[in-house]
PDB file of C-alpha atoms in Angstrom:
ATOM      1  CA  MET A   1     -96.960 138.723 137.037  1.00  0.00           C
ATOM      2  CA  ASN A   2     -99.765 139.087 134.289  1.00  0.00           C
ATOM      3  CA  ILE A   3    -103.066 140.791 134.989  1.00  0.00           C
ATOM      4  CA  ASP A   4    -104.883 137.897 135.179  1.00  0.00           C
ATOM      5  CA  ASP A   5    -102.530 136.908 138.107  1.00  0.00           C
ATOM      6  CA  GLU A   6    -103.032 140.194 139.983  1.00  0.00           C
ATOM      7  CA  ARG A   7    -106.920 139.168 139.673  1.00  0.00           C
ATOM      8  CA  ILE A   8    -106.911 136.341 141.168  1.00  0.00           C
ATOM      9  CA  ARG A   9    -104.403 137.608 143.830  1.00  0.00           C
ATOM     10  CA  GLU A  10    -106.391 140.369 144.594  1.00  0.00           C
ATOM     11  CA  ALA A  11    -109.918 138.121 144.764  1.00  0.00           C
ATOM     12  CA  VAL A  12    -108.319 135.704 147.448  1.00  0.00           C
ATOM     13  CA  LYS A  13    -107.088 138.488 149.136  1.00  0.00           C
ATOM     14  CA  GLN A  14    -110.598 139.795 149.724  1.00  0.00           C
ATOM     15  CA  THR A  15    -112.155 136.680 150.386  1.00  0.00           C
ATOM     16  CA  GLU A  16    -113.496 135.442 153.657  1.00  0.00           C
ATOM     17  CA  ILE A  17    -114.735 132.810 155.846  1.00  0.00           C
ATOM     18  CA  LEU A  18    -117.428 134.654 157.732  1.00  0.00           C
ATOM     19  CA  ARG A  19    -118.727 131.350 159.104  1.00  0.00           C
ATOM     20  CA  PRO A  20    -116.521 128.489 158.463  1.00  0.00           C
ATOM     21  CA  PRO A  21    -118.267 124.585 159.298  1.00  0.00           C
ATOM     22  CA  LYS A  22    -118.132 123.404 162.596  1.00  0.00           C
ATOM     23  CA  ARG A  23    -116.859 119.878 161.434  1.00  0.00           C
ATOM     24  CA  SER A  24    -113.672 118.993 160.325  1.00  0.00           C
ATOM     25  CA  LEU A  25    -113.987 117.168 156.702  1.00  0.00           C
ATOM     26  CA  ALA A  26    -115.189 113.391 157.661  1.00  0.00           C
ATOM     27  CA  THR A  27    -111.945 111.181 157.545  1.00  0.00           C
ATOM     28  CA  PHE A  28    -114.126 107.592 156.522  1.00  0.00           C
ATOM     29  CA  GLY A  29    -116.827 109.426 155.013  1.00  0.00           C
ATOM     30  CA  THR A  30    -118.258 111.929 152.453  1.00  0.00           C
ATOM     31  CA  THR A  31    -118.796 115.546 153.876  1.00  0.00           C
ATOM     32  CA  ASN A  32    -121.758 117.491 152.379  1.00  0.00           C
ATOM     33  CA  ILE A  33    -121.106 121.112 153.299  1.00  0.00           C
ATOM     34  CA  TYR A  34    -123.505 123.699 152.437  1.00  0.00           C
ATOM     35  CA  TYR A  35    -122.681 127.651 151.300  1.00  0.00           C
ATOM     36  CA  TYR A  36    -123.710 131.019 150.932  1.00  0.00           C
ATOM     37  CA  LEU A  37    -121.186 132.643 149.011  1.00  0.00           C
ATOM     38  CA  VAL A  38    -122.272 136.878 149.497  1.00  0.00           C
ATOM     39  CA  THR A  39    -120.580 139.112 146.949  1.00  0.00           C
ATOM     40  CA  GLU A  40    -121.038 142.916 146.113  1.00  0.00           C
ATOM     41  CA  PRO A  41    -122.660 143.019 142.318  1.00  0.00           C
ATOM     42  CA  VAL A  42    -119.872 143.754 139.759  1.00  0.00           C
ATOM     43  CA  TYR A  43    -122.128 147.080 138.849  1.00  0.00           C
ATOM     44  CA  SER A  44    -122.429 148.172 142.128  1.00  0.00           C
ATOM     45  CA  GLU A  45    -119.324 150.903 141.305  1.00  0.00           C
ATOM     46  CA  LEU A  46    -120.816 151.821 137.924  1.00  0.00           C
ATOM     47  CA  ILE A  47    -124.546 152.327 139.232  1.00  0.00           C
ATOM     48  CA  LYS A  48    -125.369 153.955 142.570  1.00  0.00           C
ATOM     49  CA  THR A  49    -128.367 152.711 143.531  1.00  0.00           C
ATOM     50  CA  ALA A  50    -130.001 151.496 146.501  1.00  0.00           C
ATOM     51  CA  ALA A  51    -127.481 148.522 148.134  1.00  0.00           C
ATOM     52  CA  GLU A  52    -127.983 145.462 146.705  1.00  0.00           C
ATOM     53  CA  THR A  53    -126.215 141.820 147.304  1.00  0.00           C
ATOM     54  CA  VAL A  54    -125.486 138.500 145.092  1.00  0.00           C
ATOM     55  CA  ILE A  55    -126.029 135.855 147.096  1.00  0.00           C
ATOM     56  CA  ARG A  56    -124.532 132.299 145.726  1.00  0.00           C
ATOM     57  CA  GLU A  57    -126.168 129.016 146.997  1.00  0.00           C
ATOM     58  CA  GLY A  58    -124.477 125.737 146.466  1.00  0.00           C
ATOM     59  CA  ARG A  59    -122.930 122.477 147.988  1.00  0.00           C
ATOM     60  CA  VAL A  60    -119.034 121.330 148.357  1.00  0.00           C
ATOM     61  CA  ILE A  61    -118.984 117.678 148.231  1.00  0.00           C
ATOM     62  CA  ALA A  62    -115.521 116.229 149.678  1.00  0.00           C
ATOM     63  CA  GLU A  63    -114.967 112.352 149.252  1.00  0.00           C
ATOM     64  CA  ARG A  64    -113.370 110.438 151.667  1.00  0.00           C
ATOM     65  CA  PRO A  65    -109.348 111.280 151.644  1.00  0.00           C
ATOM     66  CA  LYS A  66    -107.542 108.806 149.625  1.00  0.00           C
ATOM     67  CA  ILE A  67    -104.366 107.692 150.865  1.00  0.00           C
ATOM     68  CA  VAL A  68    -101.733 108.025 147.715  1.00  0.00           C
ATOM     69  CA  THR A  69     -98.021 108.132 147.894  1.00  0.00           C
ATOM     70  CA  PRO A  70     -95.763 110.092 145.281  1.00  0.00           C
ATOM     71  CA  PHE A  71     -95.732 107.007 143.277  1.00  0.00           C
ATOM     72  CA  TYR A  72     -99.173 106.637 142.541  1.00  0.00           C
ATOM     73  CA  LEU A  73     -99.521 110.206 141.605  1.00  0.00           C
ATOM     74  CA  SER A  74     -96.969 110.151 138.916  1.00  0.00           C
ATOM     75  CA  ARG A  75     -98.721 107.609 137.590  1.00  0.00           C
ATOM     76  CA  LEU A  76    -102.447 109.429 137.348  1.00  0.00           C
ATOM     77  CA  GLU A  77    -103.664 110.760 134.042  1.00  0.00           C
ATOM     78  CA  GLY A  78    -104.269 114.138 132.974  1.00  0.00           C
ATOM     79  CA  PHE A  79    -101.197 116.170 134.371  1.00  0.00           C
ATOM     80  CA  SER A  80     -98.707 118.726 132.760  1.00  0.00           C
ATOM     81  CA  LEU A  81     -95.203 117.846 132.374  1.00  0.00           C
ATOM     82  CA  GLU A  82     -94.836 120.513 135.238  1.00  0.00           C
ATOM     83  CA  ALA A  83     -97.019 118.599 137.460  1.00  0.00           C
ATOM     84  CA  ARG A  84     -95.008 115.185 136.464  1.00  0.00           C
ATOM     85  CA  GLN A  85     -91.665 117.246 137.322  1.00  0.00           C
ATOM     86  CA  TYR A  86     -93.215 118.840 140.741  1.00  0.00           C
ATOM     87  CA  PHE A  87     -94.250 114.624 141.666  1.00  0.00           C
ATOM     88  CA  ASP A  88     -90.678 113.277 140.344  1.00  0.00           C
ATOM     89  CA  GLY A  89     -89.397 115.808 143.567  1.00  0.00           C
ATOM     90  CA  LEU A  90     -91.684 114.457 146.117  1.00  0.00           C
ATOM     91  CA  ILE A  91     -90.056 111.278 145.016  1.00  0.00           C
ATOM     92  CA  LYS A  92     -86.740 112.576 145.472  1.00  0.00           C
ATOM     93  CA  ASN A  93     -87.261 114.188 148.826  1.00  0.00           C
ATOM     94  CA  TYR A  94     -89.448 112.038 150.570  1.00  0.00           C
ATOM     95  CA  GLY A  95     -89.241 108.928 148.671  1.00  0.00           C
ATOM     96  CA  SER A  96     -92.041 106.645 146.008  1.00  0.00           C
ATOM     97  CA  ASN A  97     -93.617 105.566 149.152  1.00  0.00           C
ATOM     98  CA  ALA A  98     -94.637 108.395 151.323  1.00  0.00           C
ATOM     99  CA  PRO A  99     -98.298 108.597 152.663  1.00  0.00           C
ATOM    100  CA  GLY A 100    -100.189 111.373 151.875  1.00  0.00           C
ATOM    101  CA  LEU A 101    -103.704 112.039 151.307  1.00  0.00           C
ATOM    102  CA  PHE A 102    -105.699 113.239 148.559  1.00  0.00           C
ATOM    103  CA  TYR A 103    -109.144 114.909 148.443  1.00  0.00           C
ATOM    104  CA  THR A 104    -111.084 115.264 146.230  1.00  0.00           C
ATOM    105  CA  TYR A 105    -114.448 117.588 145.561  1.00  0.00           C
ATOM    106  CA  LYS A 106    -117.243 118.292 143.508  1.00  0.00           C
ATOM    107  CA  ASN A 107    -119.387 121.990 143.158  1.00  0.00           C
ATOM    108  CA  GLU A 108    -123.291 121.913 143.037  1.00  0.00           C
ATOM    109  CA  ALA A 109    -124.278 125.567 142.100  1.00  0.00           C
ATOM    110  CA  LYS A 110    -127.773 125.593 143.629  1.00  0.00           C
ATOM    111  CA  GLU A 111    -129.200 129.350 143.161  1.00  0.00           C
ATOM    112  CA  LEU A 112    -128.761 132.570 142.527  1.00  0.00           C
ATOM    113  CA  SER A 113    -130.324 135.578 144.026  1.00  0.00           C
ATOM    114  CA  ILE A 114    -129.875 139.121 144.276  1.00  0.00           C
ATOM    115  CA  VAL A 115    -131.417 140.763 147.692  1.00  0.00           C
ATOM    116  CA  SER A 116    -132.155 144.695 148.135  1.00  0.00           C
ATOM    117  CA  ASP A 117    -129.753 144.870 151.395  1.00  0.00           C
ATOM    118  CA  ASN A 118    -126.020 145.957 152.083  1.00  0.00           C
ATOM    119  CA  LEU A 119    -124.183 142.847 152.852  1.00  0.00           C
ATOM    120  CA  LEU A 120    -123.450 142.807 156.500  1.00  0.00           C
ATOM    121  CA  ALA A 121    -127.149 142.482 157.024  1.00  0.00           C
ATOM    122  CA  VAL A 122    -127.425 139.736 154.708  1.00  0.00           C
ATOM    123  CA  VAL A 123    -124.884 137.661 156.625  1.00  0.00           C
ATOM    124  CA  ALA A 124    -126.321 138.822 159.844  1.00  0.00           C
ATOM    125  CA  LYS A 125    -129.995 137.239 158.390  1.00  0.00           C
ATOM    126  CA  LEU A 126    -128.240 134.359 156.686  1.00  0.00           C
ATOM    127  CA  ASN A 127    -126.510 133.192 160.127  1.00  0.00           C
ATOM    128  CA  ASP A 128    -129.772 133.559 162.152  1.00  0.00           C
ATOM    129  CA  ASP A 129    -131.211 131.490 159.869  1.00  0.00           C
ATOM    130  CA  ILE A 130    -128.606 128.926 159.774  1.00  0.00           C
ATOM    131  CA  ASP A 131    -128.898 129.360 164.236  1.00  0.00           C
ATOM    132  CA  ARG A 132    -132.011 128.227 163.866  1.00  0.00           C
ATOM    133  CA  ARG A 133    -131.498 125.240 161.688  1.00  0.00           C
ATOM    134  CA  GLY A 134    -128.587 124.386 164.115  1.00  0.00           C
ATOM    135  CA  ASP A 135    -126.717 122.769 160.690  1.00  0.00           C
ATOM    136  CA  PRO A 136    -123.405 123.107 161.548  1.00  0.00           C
ATOM    137  CA  LEU A 137    -122.190 122.390 158.182  1.00  0.00           C
ATOM    138  CA  THR A 138    -123.362 125.138 156.441  1.00  0.00           C
ATOM    139  CA  SER A 139    -120.923 128.356 155.543  1.00  0.00           C
ATOM    140  CA  ILE A 140    -121.066 131.874 154.274  1.00  0.00           C
ATOM    141  CA  ILE A 141    -118.372 133.179 151.998  1.00  0.00           C
ATOM    142  CA  ARG A 142    -117.826 136.749 150.923  1.00  0.00           C
ATOM    143  CA  GLY A 143    -115.855 136.914 147.951  1.00  0.00           C
ATOM    144  CA  GLN A 144    -115.491 138.852 144.636  1.00  0.00           C
ATOM    145  CA  ASP A 145    -118.239 138.843 142.428  1.00  0.00           C
ATOM    146  CA  GLU A 146    -116.234 138.300 139.012  1.00  0.00           C
ATOM    147  CA  LEU A 147    -114.316 135.864 140.375  1.00  0.00           C
ATOM    148  CA  TRP A 148    -116.396 134.289 142.936  1.00  0.00           C
ATOM    149  CA  ASP A 149    -115.342 130.475 141.811  1.00  0.00           C
ATOM    150  CA  VAL A 150    -111.823 131.639 143.136  1.00  0.00           C
ATOM    151  CA  SER A 151    -113.320 132.574 146.645  1.00  0.00           C
ATOM    152  CA  LEU A 152    -114.957 129.193 146.776  1.00  0.00           C
ATOM    153  CA  MET A 153    -111.636 127.835 146.226  1.00  0.00           C
ATOM    154  CA  LYS A 154    -109.827 129.485 148.657  1.00  0.00           C
ATOM    155  CA  PHE A 155    -112.565 127.836 151.136  1.00  0.00           C
ATOM    156  CA  ILE A 156    -111.819 125.034 149.988  1.00  0.00           C
ATOM    157  CA  TYR A 157    -108.194 124.894 150.282  1.00  0.00           C
ATOM    158  CA  GLU A 158    -108.677 126.430 154.150  1.00  0.00           C
ATOM    159  CA  MET A 159    -111.053 123.899 154.704  1.00  0.00           C
ATOM    160  CA  THR A 160    -108.631 120.938 153.588  1.00  0.00           C
ATOM    161  CA  GLN A 161    -106.176 122.460 156.090  1.00  0.00           C
ATOM    162  CA  SER A 162    -108.051 122.621 158.822  1.00  0.00           C
ATOM    163  CA  SER A 163    -109.071 119.340 158.444  1.00  0.00           C
ATOM    164  CA  LEU A 164    -105.643 117.968 157.308  1.00  0.00           C
ATOM    165  CA  PRO A 165    -104.074 116.613 161.214  1.00  0.00           C
ATOM    166  CA  ASP A 166    -107.531 115.390 162.144  1.00  0.00           C
ATOM    167  CA  ASN A 167    -107.546 113.192 159.399  1.00  0.00           C
ATOM    168  CA  ILE A 168    -103.736 111.876 159.608  1.00  0.00           C
ATOM    169  CA  SER A 169    -104.523 111.688 163.033  1.00  0.00           C
ATOM    170  CA  GLN A 170    -107.339 109.022 162.734  1.00  0.00           C
ATOM    171  CA  LEU A 171    -105.826 107.151 159.787  1.00  0.00           C
ATOM    172  CA  GLU A 172    -102.405 106.754 161.542  1.00  0.00           C
ATOM    173  CA  THR A 173    -104.930 105.619 164.966  1.00  0.00           C
ATOM    174  CA  ARG A 174    -105.508 102.756 162.868  1.00  0.00           C
ATOM    175  CA  GLY A 175    -102.586 102.129 160.979  1.00  0.00           C
ATOM    176  CA  LEU A 176    -103.974 102.569 158.198  1.00  0.00           C
ATOM    177  CA  LEU A 177    -100.672 104.901 156.900  1.00  0.00           C
ATOM    178  CA  ASP A 178     -98.647 101.957 157.778  1.00  0.00           C
ATOM    179  CA  VAL A 179     -96.688 101.071 154.158  1.00  0.00           C
ATOM    180  CA  ASP A 180     -96.132  97.460 153.466  1.00  0.00           C
ATOM    181  CA  SER A 181     -92.985  95.796 151.837  1.00  0.00           C
ATOM    182  CA  SER A 182     -94.435  96.567 148.402  1.00  0.00           C
ATOM    183  CA  GLY A 183     -95.069 100.463 149.360  1.00  0.00           C
ATOM    184  CA  ILE A 184     -98.504  99.809 149.692  1.00  0.00           C
ATOM    185  CA  PRO A 185    -100.574 101.594 152.090  1.00  0.00           C
ATOM    186  CA  ALA A 186    -102.506  99.565 154.177  1.00  0.00           C
ATOM    187  CA  ASP A 187    -105.678 101.763 153.362  1.00  0.00           C
ATOM    188  CA  THR A 188    -105.293 101.127 149.811  1.00  0.00           C
ATOM    189  CA  ARG A 189    -105.206  97.347 150.431  1.00  0.00           C
ATOM    190  CA  ILE A 190    -108.559  97.774 152.256  1.00  0.00           C
ATOM    191  CA  ARG A 191    -109.699 100.245 149.124  1.00  0.00           C
ATOM    192  CA  ILE A 192    -108.769  97.784 146.526  1.00  0.00           C
ATOM    193  CA  ASN A 193    -110.454  94.756 148.272  1.00  0.00           C
ATOM    194  CA  GLU A 194    -113.541  96.901 148.786  1.00  0.00           C
ATOM    195  CA  LEU A 195    -113.434  97.642 145.265  1.00  0.00           C
ATOM    196  CA  PHE A 196    -112.995  93.729 143.673  1.00  0.00           C
ATOM    197  CA  ASN A 197    -116.120  93.200 145.458  1.00  0.00           C
ATOM    198  CA  MET A 198    -118.280  96.299 144.666  1.00  0.00           C
ATOM    199  CA  VAL A 199    -117.179  94.838 140.841  1.00  0.00           C
ATOM    200  CA  ALA A 200    -118.760  91.775 141.519  1.00  0.00           C
ATOM    201  CA  ARG A 201    -122.096  93.619 142.849  1.00  0.00           C
ATOM    202  CA  GLY A 202    -121.950  95.454 139.518  1.00  0.00           C
ATOM    203  CA  GLU A 203    -121.513  98.543 141.015  1.00  0.00           C
ATOM    204  CA  PHE A 204    -118.005  99.510 139.836  1.00  0.00           C
ATOM    205  CA  GLU A 205    -116.417  99.095 136.320  1.00  0.00           C
ATOM    206  CA  PRO A 206    -113.913  96.363 136.299  1.00  0.00           C
ATOM    207  CA  SER A 207    -112.019  98.752 133.444  1.00  0.00           C
ATOM    208  CA  GLU A 208    -111.639 101.408 136.398  1.00  0.00           C
ATOM    209  CA  LEU A 209    -110.459  98.598 138.844  1.00  0.00           C
ATOM    210  CA  LYS A 210    -107.837  97.716 136.001  1.00  0.00           C
ATOM    211  CA  LYS A 211    -106.808 101.365 135.876  1.00  0.00           C
ATOM    212  CA  GLU A 212    -106.581 101.854 140.174  1.00  0.00           C
ATOM    213  CA  LEU A 213    -104.405  98.590 140.208  1.00  0.00           C
ATOM    214  CA  ASP A 214    -102.018  99.398 137.113  1.00  0.00           C
ATOM    215  CA  ARG A 215    -101.813 103.081 139.031  1.00  0.00           C
ATOM    216  CA  TRP A 216    -100.368 101.440 142.128  1.00  0.00           C
ATOM    217  CA  GLY A 217     -98.401  99.020 140.004  1.00  0.00           C
ATOM    218  CA  LEU A 218    -100.245  95.982 141.571  1.00  0.00           C
ATOM    219  CA  PHE A 219    -102.152  94.589 138.686  1.00  0.00           C
ATOM    220  CA  GLU A 220     -99.641  91.448 138.183  1.00  0.00           C
ATOM    221  CA  GLU A 221    -100.900  90.787 141.567  1.00  0.00           C
ATOM    222  CA  TYR A 222    -104.143  90.842 141.838  1.00  0.00           C
ATOM    223  CA  GLU A 223    -104.615  89.726 138.093  1.00  0.00           C
ATOM    224  CA  ASP A 224    -105.492  86.164 138.924  1.00  0.00           C
ATOM    225  CA  ARG A 225    -108.042  87.398 140.628  1.00  0.00           C
ATOM    226  CA  PHE A 226    -109.056  90.300 138.536  1.00  0.00           C
ATOM    227  CA  PHE A 227    -109.925  87.265 135.779  1.00  0.00           C
ATOM    228  CA  ALA A 228    -111.840  85.250 137.808  1.00  0.00           C
ATOM    229  CA  ILE A 229    -114.374  88.000 138.366  1.00  0.00           C
ATOM    230  CA  PHE A 230    -115.418  87.018 134.243  1.00  0.00           C
ATOM    231  CA  LYS A 231    -115.260  83.637 135.143  1.00  0.00           C
ATOM    232  CA  LYS A 232    -118.001  83.885 137.717  1.00  0.00           C
ATOM    233  CA  GLY A 233    -119.904  85.897 135.462  1.00  0.00           C
ATOM    234  CA  ARG A 234    -120.429  83.099 132.779  1.00  0.00           C
TER     235      ARG A 234
END
């Protein structure tokens, strides 16, 4: 294990989710979680002055979980050879059409402030403020200053892990994880229809729709409908 791996391992170990969200990630919509990530300043061990705490604020935006299969993942761009070997292993172990959930996130960093108070006191004040606002989707994370983004990633991972059973249960109840004879989940068929409608309204690029159809190996099936979009535009 190299030095960077050891630093990351230590940052993960030191990360604590002091206040998790009170709701799971939404199954059928976007989830917007505000976070306070508190750390002791990286210079605190070098400069023995009055206690200070660094507060980083931001939003983690979780898009609606997407149902995918190992076949679909194997056709995504931008992955290394090792990642593709992993996808091949999924296909061998579970079959090319076994449905799973794919989560995507965006982090929007907001503010960074340094407060002249110890970390526990700062956390107590933040908790009081959140309680007064009654916001169920605000979290507090304790992390390591130098690798604060690693702490944020641990938070995202744990949030995903805790939401997964509920998300799967809701999708199964609606039959959206059912796979048809072509190996396509029911939710994907619905999503493709939505994308066609979005393209027709000018809200989605035809080229992106084409890529999505190709990833599922469905362009030939939807080819006539795809080219009909351009005929209507004449």
